Coordinates of C-alpha atoms in Angstrom, one line a residue:
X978 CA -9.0 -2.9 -26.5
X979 CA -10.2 -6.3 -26.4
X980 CA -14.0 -6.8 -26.9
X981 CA -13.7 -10.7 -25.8
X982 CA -10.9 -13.0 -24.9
X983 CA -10.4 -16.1 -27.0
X984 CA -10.4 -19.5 -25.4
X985 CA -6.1 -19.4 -25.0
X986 CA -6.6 -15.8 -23.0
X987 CA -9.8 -17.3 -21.2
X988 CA -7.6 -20.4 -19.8
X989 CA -4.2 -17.8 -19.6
X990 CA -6.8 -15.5 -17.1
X991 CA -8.8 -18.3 -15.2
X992 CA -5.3 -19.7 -14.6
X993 CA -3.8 -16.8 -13.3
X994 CA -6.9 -16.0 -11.4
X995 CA -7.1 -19.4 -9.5
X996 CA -3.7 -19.8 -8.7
X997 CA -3.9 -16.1 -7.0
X998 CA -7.3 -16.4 -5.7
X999 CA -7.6 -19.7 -4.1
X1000 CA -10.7 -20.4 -1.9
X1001 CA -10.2 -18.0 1.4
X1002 CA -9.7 -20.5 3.4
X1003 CA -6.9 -22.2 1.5
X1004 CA -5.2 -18.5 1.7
X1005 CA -6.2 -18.3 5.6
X1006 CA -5.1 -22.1 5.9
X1007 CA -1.1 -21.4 4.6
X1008 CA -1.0 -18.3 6.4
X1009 CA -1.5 -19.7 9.8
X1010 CA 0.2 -22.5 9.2
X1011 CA 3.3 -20.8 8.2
X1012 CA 2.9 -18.4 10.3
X1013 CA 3.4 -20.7 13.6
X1014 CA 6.5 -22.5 12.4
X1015 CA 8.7 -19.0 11.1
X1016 CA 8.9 -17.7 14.8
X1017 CA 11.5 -20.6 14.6
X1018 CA 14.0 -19.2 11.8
X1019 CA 16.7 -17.4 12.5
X1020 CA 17.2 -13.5 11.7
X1021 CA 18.9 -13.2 8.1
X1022 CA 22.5 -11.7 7.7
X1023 CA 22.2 -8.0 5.6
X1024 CA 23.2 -8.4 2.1
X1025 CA 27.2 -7.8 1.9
X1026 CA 26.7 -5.6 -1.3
X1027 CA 24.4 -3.6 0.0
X1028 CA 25.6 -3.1 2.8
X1029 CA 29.3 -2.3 1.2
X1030 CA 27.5 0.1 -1.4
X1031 CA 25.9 2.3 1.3
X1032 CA 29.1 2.4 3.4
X1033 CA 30.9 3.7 0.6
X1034 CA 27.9 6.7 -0.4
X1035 CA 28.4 7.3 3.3
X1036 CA 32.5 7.9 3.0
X1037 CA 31.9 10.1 -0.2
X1038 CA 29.0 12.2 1.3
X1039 CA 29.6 15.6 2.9
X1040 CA 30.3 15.4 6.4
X1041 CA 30.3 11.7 6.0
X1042 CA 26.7 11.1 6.4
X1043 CA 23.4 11.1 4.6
X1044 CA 19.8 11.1 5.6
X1045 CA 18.1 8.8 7.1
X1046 CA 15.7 8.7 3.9
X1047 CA 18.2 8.3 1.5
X1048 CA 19.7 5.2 4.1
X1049 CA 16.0 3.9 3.4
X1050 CA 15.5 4.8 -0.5
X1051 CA 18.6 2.7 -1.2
X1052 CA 18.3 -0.3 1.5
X1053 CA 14.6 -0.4 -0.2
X1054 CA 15.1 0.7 -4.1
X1055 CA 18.7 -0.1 -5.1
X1056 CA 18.6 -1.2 -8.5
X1057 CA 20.2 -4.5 -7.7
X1058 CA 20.0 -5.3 -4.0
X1059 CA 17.5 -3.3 -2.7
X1060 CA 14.8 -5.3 -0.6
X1061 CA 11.9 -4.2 -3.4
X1062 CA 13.9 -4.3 -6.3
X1063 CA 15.0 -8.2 -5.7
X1064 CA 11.5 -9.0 -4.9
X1065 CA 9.7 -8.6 -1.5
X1066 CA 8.7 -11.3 0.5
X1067 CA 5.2 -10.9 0.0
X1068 CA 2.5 -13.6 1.8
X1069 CA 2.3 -16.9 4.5
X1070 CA 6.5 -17.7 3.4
X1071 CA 7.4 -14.2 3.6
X1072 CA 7.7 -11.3 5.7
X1073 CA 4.2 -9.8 5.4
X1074 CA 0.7 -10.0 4.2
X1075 CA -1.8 -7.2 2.8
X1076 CA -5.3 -7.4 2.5
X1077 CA -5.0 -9.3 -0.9
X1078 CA -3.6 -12.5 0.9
X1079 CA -6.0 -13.2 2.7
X1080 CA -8.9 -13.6 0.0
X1081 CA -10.5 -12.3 -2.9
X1082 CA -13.5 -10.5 -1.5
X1083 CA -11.0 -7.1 -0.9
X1084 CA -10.3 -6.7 -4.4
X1085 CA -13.9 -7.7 -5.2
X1086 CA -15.3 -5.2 -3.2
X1087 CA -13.1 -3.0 -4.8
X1088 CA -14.1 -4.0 -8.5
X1089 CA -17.2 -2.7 -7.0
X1090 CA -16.4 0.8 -6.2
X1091 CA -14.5 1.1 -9.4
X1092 CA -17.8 0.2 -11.3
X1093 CA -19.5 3.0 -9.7
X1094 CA -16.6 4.9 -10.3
X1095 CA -16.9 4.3 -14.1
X1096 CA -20.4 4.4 -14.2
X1097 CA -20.2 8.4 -12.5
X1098 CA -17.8 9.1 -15.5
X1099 CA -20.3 7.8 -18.1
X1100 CA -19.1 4.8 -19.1
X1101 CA -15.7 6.4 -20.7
X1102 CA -14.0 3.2 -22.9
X1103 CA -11.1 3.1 -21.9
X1104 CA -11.6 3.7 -18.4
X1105 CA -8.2 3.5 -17.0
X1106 CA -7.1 2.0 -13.7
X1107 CA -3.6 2.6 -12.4
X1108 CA -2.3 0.3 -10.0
X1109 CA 0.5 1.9 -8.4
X1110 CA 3.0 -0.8 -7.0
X1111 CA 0.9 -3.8 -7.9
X1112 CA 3.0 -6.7 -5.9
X1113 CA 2.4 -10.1 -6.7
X1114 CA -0.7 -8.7 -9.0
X1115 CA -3.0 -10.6 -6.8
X1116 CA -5.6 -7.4 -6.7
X1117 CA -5.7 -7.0 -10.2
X1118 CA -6.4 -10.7 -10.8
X1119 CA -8.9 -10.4 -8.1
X1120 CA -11.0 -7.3 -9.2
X1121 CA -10.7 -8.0 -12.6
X1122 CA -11.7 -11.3 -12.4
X1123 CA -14.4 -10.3 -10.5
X1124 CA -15.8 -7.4 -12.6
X1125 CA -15.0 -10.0 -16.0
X1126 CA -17.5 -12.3 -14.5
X1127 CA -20.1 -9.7 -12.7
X1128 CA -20.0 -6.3 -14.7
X1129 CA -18.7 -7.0 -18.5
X1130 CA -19.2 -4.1 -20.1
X1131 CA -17.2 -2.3 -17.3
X1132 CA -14.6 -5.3 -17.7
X1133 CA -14.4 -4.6 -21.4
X1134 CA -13.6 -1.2 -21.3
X1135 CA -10.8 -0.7 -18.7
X1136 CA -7.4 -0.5 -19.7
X1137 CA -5.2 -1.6 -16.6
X1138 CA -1.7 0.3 -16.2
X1139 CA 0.7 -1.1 -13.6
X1140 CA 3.0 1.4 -12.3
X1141 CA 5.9 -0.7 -10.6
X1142 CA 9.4 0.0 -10.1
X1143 CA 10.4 -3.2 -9.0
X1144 CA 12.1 -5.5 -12.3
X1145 CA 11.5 -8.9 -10.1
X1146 CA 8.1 -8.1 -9.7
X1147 CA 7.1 -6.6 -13.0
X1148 CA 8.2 -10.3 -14.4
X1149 CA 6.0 -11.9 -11.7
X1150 CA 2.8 -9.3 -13.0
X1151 CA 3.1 -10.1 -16.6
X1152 CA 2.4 -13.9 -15.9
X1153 CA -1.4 -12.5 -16.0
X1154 CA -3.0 -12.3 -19.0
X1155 CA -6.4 -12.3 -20.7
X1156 CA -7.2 -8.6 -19.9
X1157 CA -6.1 -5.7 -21.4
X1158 CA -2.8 -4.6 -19.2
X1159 CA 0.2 -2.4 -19.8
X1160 CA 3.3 -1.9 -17.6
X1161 CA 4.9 1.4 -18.0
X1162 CA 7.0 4.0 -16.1
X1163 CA 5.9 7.6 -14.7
X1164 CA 7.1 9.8 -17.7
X1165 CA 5.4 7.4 -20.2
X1166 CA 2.1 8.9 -18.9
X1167 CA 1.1 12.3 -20.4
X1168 CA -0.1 14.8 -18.0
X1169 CA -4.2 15.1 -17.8
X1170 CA -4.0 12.0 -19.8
X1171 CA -5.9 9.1 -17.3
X1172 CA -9.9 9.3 -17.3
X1173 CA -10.7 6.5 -14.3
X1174 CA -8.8 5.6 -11.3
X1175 CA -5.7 5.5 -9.4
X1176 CA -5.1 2.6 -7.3
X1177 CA -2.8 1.8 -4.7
X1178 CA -2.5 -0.7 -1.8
X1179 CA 0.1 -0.3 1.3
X1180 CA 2.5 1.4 -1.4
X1181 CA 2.7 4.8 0.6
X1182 CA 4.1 3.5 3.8
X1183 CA 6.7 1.9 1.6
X1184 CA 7.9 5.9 0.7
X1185 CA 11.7 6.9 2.1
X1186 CA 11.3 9.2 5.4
X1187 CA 13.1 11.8 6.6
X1188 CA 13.6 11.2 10.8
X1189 CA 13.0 14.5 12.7
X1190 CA 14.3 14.5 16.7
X1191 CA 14.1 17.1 19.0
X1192 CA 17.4 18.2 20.5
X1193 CA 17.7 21.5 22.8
X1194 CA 13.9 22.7 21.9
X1195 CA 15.1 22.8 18.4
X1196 CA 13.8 20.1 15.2
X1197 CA 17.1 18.0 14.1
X1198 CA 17.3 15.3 11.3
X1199 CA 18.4 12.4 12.4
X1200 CA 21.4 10.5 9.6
X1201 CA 23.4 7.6 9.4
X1202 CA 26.7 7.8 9.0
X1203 CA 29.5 5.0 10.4
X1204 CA 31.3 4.2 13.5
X1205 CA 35.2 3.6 13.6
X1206 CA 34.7 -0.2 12.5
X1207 CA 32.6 1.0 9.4
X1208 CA 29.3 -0.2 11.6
X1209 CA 26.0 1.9 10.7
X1210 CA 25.0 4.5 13.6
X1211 CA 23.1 7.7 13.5
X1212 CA 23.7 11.4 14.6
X1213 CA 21.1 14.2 14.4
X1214 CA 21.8 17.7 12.7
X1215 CA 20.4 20.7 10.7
X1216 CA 17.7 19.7 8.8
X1217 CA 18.8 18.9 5.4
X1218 CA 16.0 20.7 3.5
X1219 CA 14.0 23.9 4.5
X1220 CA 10.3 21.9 3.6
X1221 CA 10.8 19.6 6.4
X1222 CA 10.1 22.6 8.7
X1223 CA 7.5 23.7 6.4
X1224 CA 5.4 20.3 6.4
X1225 CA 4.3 20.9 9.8
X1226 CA 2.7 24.2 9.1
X1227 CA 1.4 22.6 5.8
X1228 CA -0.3 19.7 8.4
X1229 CA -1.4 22.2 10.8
X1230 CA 0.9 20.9 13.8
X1231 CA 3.2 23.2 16.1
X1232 CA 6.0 21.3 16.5
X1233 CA 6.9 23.6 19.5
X1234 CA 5.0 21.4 21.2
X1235 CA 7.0 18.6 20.7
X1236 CA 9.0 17.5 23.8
X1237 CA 13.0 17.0 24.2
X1238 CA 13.8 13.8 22.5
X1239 CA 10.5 13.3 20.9
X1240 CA 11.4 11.4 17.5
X1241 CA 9.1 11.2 14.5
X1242 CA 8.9 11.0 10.4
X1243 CA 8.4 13.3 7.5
X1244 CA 7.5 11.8 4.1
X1245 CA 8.3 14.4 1.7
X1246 CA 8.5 11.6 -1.4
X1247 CA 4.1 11.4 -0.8
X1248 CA 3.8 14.8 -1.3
X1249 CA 5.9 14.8 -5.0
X1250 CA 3.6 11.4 -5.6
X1251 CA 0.6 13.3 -5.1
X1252 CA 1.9 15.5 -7.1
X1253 CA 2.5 13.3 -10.2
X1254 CA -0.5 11.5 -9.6
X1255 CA -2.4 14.4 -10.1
X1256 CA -0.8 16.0 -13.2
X1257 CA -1.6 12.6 -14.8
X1258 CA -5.2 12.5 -13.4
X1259 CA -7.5 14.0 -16.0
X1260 CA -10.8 12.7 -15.0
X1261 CA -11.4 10.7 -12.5
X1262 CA -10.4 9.7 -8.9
X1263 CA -7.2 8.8 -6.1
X1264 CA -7.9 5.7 -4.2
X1265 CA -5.6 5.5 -1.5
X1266 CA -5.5 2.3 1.3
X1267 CA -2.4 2.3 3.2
X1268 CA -2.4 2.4 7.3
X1269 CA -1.7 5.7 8.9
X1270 CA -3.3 8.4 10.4
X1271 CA -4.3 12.2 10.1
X1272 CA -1.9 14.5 11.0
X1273 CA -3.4 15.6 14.9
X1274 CA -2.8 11.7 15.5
X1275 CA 0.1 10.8 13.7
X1276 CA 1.7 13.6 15.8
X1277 CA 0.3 13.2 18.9
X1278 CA 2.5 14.0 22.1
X1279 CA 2.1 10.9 23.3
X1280 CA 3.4 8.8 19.9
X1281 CA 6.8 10.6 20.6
X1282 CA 8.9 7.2 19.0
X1283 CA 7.2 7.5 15.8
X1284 CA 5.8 5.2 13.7
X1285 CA 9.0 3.5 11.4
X1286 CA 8.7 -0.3 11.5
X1287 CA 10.8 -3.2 10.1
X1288 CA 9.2 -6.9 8.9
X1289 CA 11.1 -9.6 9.1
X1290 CA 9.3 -13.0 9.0
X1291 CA 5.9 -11.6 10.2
X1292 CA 8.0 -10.2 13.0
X1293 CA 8.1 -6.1 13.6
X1294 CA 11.1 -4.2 15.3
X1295 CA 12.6 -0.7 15.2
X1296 CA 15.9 -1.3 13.9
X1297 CA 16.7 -0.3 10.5
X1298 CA 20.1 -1.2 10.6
X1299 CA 19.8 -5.4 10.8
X1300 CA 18.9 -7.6 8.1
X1301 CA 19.7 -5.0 5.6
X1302 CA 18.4 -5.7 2.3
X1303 CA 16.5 -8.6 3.7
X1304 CA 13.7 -6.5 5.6
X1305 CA 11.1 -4.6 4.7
X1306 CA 10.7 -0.8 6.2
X1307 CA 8.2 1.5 6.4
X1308 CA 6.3 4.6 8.4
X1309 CA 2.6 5.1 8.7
X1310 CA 0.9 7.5 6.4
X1311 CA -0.3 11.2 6.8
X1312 CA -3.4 11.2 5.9
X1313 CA -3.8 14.8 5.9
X1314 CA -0.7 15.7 4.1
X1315 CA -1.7 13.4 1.0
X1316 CA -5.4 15.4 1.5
X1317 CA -4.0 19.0 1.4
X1318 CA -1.5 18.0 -1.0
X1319 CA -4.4 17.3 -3.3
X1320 CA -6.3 19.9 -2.6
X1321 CA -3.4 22.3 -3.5
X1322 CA -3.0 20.3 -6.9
X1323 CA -6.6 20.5 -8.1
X1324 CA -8.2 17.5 -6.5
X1325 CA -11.1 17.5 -4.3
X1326 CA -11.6 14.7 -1.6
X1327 CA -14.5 12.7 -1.7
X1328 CA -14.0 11.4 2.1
X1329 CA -11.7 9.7 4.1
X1330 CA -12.7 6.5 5.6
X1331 CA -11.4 3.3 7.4
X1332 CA -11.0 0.0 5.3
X1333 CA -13.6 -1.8 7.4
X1334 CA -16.3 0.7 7.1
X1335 CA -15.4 1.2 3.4
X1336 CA -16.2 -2.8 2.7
X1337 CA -18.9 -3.0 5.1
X1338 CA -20.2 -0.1 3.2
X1339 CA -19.8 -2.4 -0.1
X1340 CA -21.4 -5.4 0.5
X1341 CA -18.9 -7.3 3.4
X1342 CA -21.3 -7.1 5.5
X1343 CA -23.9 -9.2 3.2
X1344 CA -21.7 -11.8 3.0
X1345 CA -21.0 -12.4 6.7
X1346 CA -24.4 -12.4 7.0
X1347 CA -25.0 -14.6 4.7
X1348 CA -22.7 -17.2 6.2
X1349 CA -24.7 -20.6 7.5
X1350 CA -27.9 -19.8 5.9
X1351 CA -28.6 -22.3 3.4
X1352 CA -31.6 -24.2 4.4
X1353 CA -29.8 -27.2 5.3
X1354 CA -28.1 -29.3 7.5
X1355 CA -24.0 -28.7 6.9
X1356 CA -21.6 -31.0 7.0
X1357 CA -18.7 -30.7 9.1
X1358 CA -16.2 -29.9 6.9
X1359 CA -18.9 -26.9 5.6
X1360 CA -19.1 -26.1 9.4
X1361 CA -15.1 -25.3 9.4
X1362 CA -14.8 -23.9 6.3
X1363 CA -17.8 -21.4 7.2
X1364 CA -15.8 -20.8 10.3
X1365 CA -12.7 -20.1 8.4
X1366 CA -14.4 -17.6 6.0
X1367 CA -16.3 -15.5 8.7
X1368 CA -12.8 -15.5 10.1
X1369 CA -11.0 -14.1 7.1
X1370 CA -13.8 -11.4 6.4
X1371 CA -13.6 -10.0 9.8
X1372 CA -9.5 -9.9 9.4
X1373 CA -11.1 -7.4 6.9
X1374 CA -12.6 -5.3 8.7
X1375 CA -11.3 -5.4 12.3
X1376 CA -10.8 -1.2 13.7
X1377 CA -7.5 -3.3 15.4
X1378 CA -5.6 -4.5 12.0
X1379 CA -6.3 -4.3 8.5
X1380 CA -9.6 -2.6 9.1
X1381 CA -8.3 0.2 10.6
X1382 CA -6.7 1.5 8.1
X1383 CA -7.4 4.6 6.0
X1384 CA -9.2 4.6 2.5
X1385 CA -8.8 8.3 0.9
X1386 CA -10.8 8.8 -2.2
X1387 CA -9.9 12.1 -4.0
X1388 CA -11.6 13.5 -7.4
X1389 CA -10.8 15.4 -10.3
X1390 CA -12.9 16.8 -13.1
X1391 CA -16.1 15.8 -11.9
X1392 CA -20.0 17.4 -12.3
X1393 CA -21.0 18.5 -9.0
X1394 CA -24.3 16.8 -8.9
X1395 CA -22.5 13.2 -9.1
X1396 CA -23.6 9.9 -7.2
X1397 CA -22.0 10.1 -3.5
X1398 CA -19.5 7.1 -3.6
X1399 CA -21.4 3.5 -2.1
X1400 CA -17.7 3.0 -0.3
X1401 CA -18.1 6.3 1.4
X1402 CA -22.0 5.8 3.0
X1403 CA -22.5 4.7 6.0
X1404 CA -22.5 0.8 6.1
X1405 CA -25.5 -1.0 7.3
X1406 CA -25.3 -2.4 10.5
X1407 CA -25.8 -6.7 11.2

């Protein structure tokens, strides 16, 4: 553990941490900007090998199909071509943001929580956060930055753990340094092993789904196979595993109630995460932000489509089968299934929140406030760039985007008489 950086890991951190944590409105600035001229681009072509490699997994399968999840684990994860494993398109350029893009204050207001956090666990050196797909390591620049400058003794004892799957992106993490980091797979953690936190951002949604249809009153999968000219298309039959039937008792929903062609999504991958997560948990909490909804919503009669989308240059469709390789994919998250799934594995949830209630509850709130009120005349530059900011912070915390989604915080090992989380308390109202 390091008990101080030296002036080369000072320079290595700041540098990391200002190249990833530019000024908000230089973030919000690029994003717009870009974001106005890629309406323009043209739709990329799928990636040949990928697409070939599928096709043939498709010919050798049993009844010349497979499921749609393992269509999306391989267009997403495959080792060489997949969409993650080359290096999403993260940011302004790309084909999506997350919170972390927009500016700093998210992952400060989670350094925030997570000093609470360690302070409920009494200080514990090391107190271990484990990012779970990390990205471009922009929130763990961010937060630690943040608690390096604001909370030392806090900064000094975390050990950071990157869980990431992704080669390209693990090369793009280590360029930060400075802090005590580690990159490692699942089975290099022992089980009961982690006193602190696990962390993830939008990972969830990113899981492989299983698509459920309803044909003659009865639940089908939905799988890809090929047409006559090798082209991807999709046919429904018996589910391919006897838990996809099972999750909806699991969730509380009666699917009887689905109507005739009413589509949806099963993520059976979250439930083996929470699993894993945890095993590995000995003391501690889950900190989950991803966007989704709790099980009564996510299958509401009326959301009979589901919720699978597909990013392409800040644009969203439904069609999995274009720009293969070259788009991201993902489904909304059940809330309630990652809940019980932790309740059944020895965790106990601390409360399920939205993201903009969560911050407000952490001090955004202050800082909007705070916005315009230095005693003296602004210039007009300060005018715009006070403009800009208030504008970021609410992209925060607006119920319609990122604010809307769900913060779960989950528990393990914990005295009963603890500190109720701040992120979790009602946020004072401006």
């Amino acid at each position: 553990m390091h008990s101080s950086l030296n002036s080369r890991e000072q320079s290595n951190f700041d540098a990391i941490a200002q190249s990833n944590s530019q000024q908000y409105y230089n973030r919000s600035r690029h994003f717009h900007k870009s974001f106005n001229s890629i309406f323009v681009a043209m739709t990329p072509n799928s990636n040949p090998e990928l697409v070939r490699s599928i096709q043939h997994r498709i010919e050798n399968a049993p009844d010349r199909r497979i499921s749609f999840a393992d269509y999306m684990e391989t267009v997403l994860y495959h080792p060489q071509h997949g969409y993650y494993s080359r290096g999403a398109k993260f940011g302004a350029g790309g084909d999506f943001v997350t919170s972390t893009h927009l500016s700093a204050d998210f992952g400060e207001m989670l350094a925030k929580q997570l000093r609470q956090m360690w302070e409920i666990l009494g200080k514990p050196k090391p107190f271990s956060i484990v990012e779970m797909g990390a990205g471009q390591g922009i929130l763990a620049v961010d937060l630690l930055k943040y608690l390096q400058r604001e909370a030392f003794g806090c900064f000094e004892a975390i050990e950071y753990v990157i869980v990431e799957t992704s080669s390209s992106l693990r090369s793009h993490q280590k360029q930060i340094q400075g802090a005590n980091l580690r990159w490692c797979d699942w089975e290099e953690i022992p089980d009961s092993s982690i006193v602190g936190c696990f962390l993830s951002n939008e990972l969830v949604d990113a899981f492989p789904v299983h698509r459920i249809a309803v044909e003659g009153g009865q639940l089908q999968e939905i799988y890809t196979t090929l047409d006559e000219s090798g082209a991807f298309r999709e046919v429904t039959g018996e589910l391919s595993a006897p838990r996809l039937r099972s999750y909806f008792d699991f969730v509380g929903i009666d699917p009887s109630h689905f109507r005739e062609g009413y589509r949806t999504e099963v993520n059976l991958q979250a439930l083996s995460w929470m699993e894993t997560v945890a095993n590995k948990l000995d003391r501690g909490y889950v900190l989950t932000v991803d966007y989704g909804y709790e099980a009564r919503r996510y299958y509401a009669i009326g959301r009979s489509r589901g919720t699978l989308q597909c990013y392409c240059q800040h644009r969203y469709h439904d069609d999995p089968y274009t720009a293969i390789g070259e788009q991201d994919i993902t489904a909304h998250v059940d809330f309630t299934a990652l809940q019980r799934q932790g309740d059944a594995c020895g965790l106990t949830t601390e409360g399920f929140t939205q993201q903009g209630l969560f911050l407000m509850a952490l001090g955004l709130g202050e800082r909007l406030a705070e916005l315009g009120q230095e005693n003296r005349p602004a210039t007009g530059q300060e005018i715009i760039d006070i403009m800009q900011r208030r504008q970021v912070l609410h992209s925060l915390i607006d119920p319609m985007g990122l604010g809307g989604f769900g913060v779960l915080v989950q528990s393990k090992g914990l005295e009963s008489d603890r500190d109720r989380l701040k992120g979790l308390t009602p946020p004072p109202m401006f």
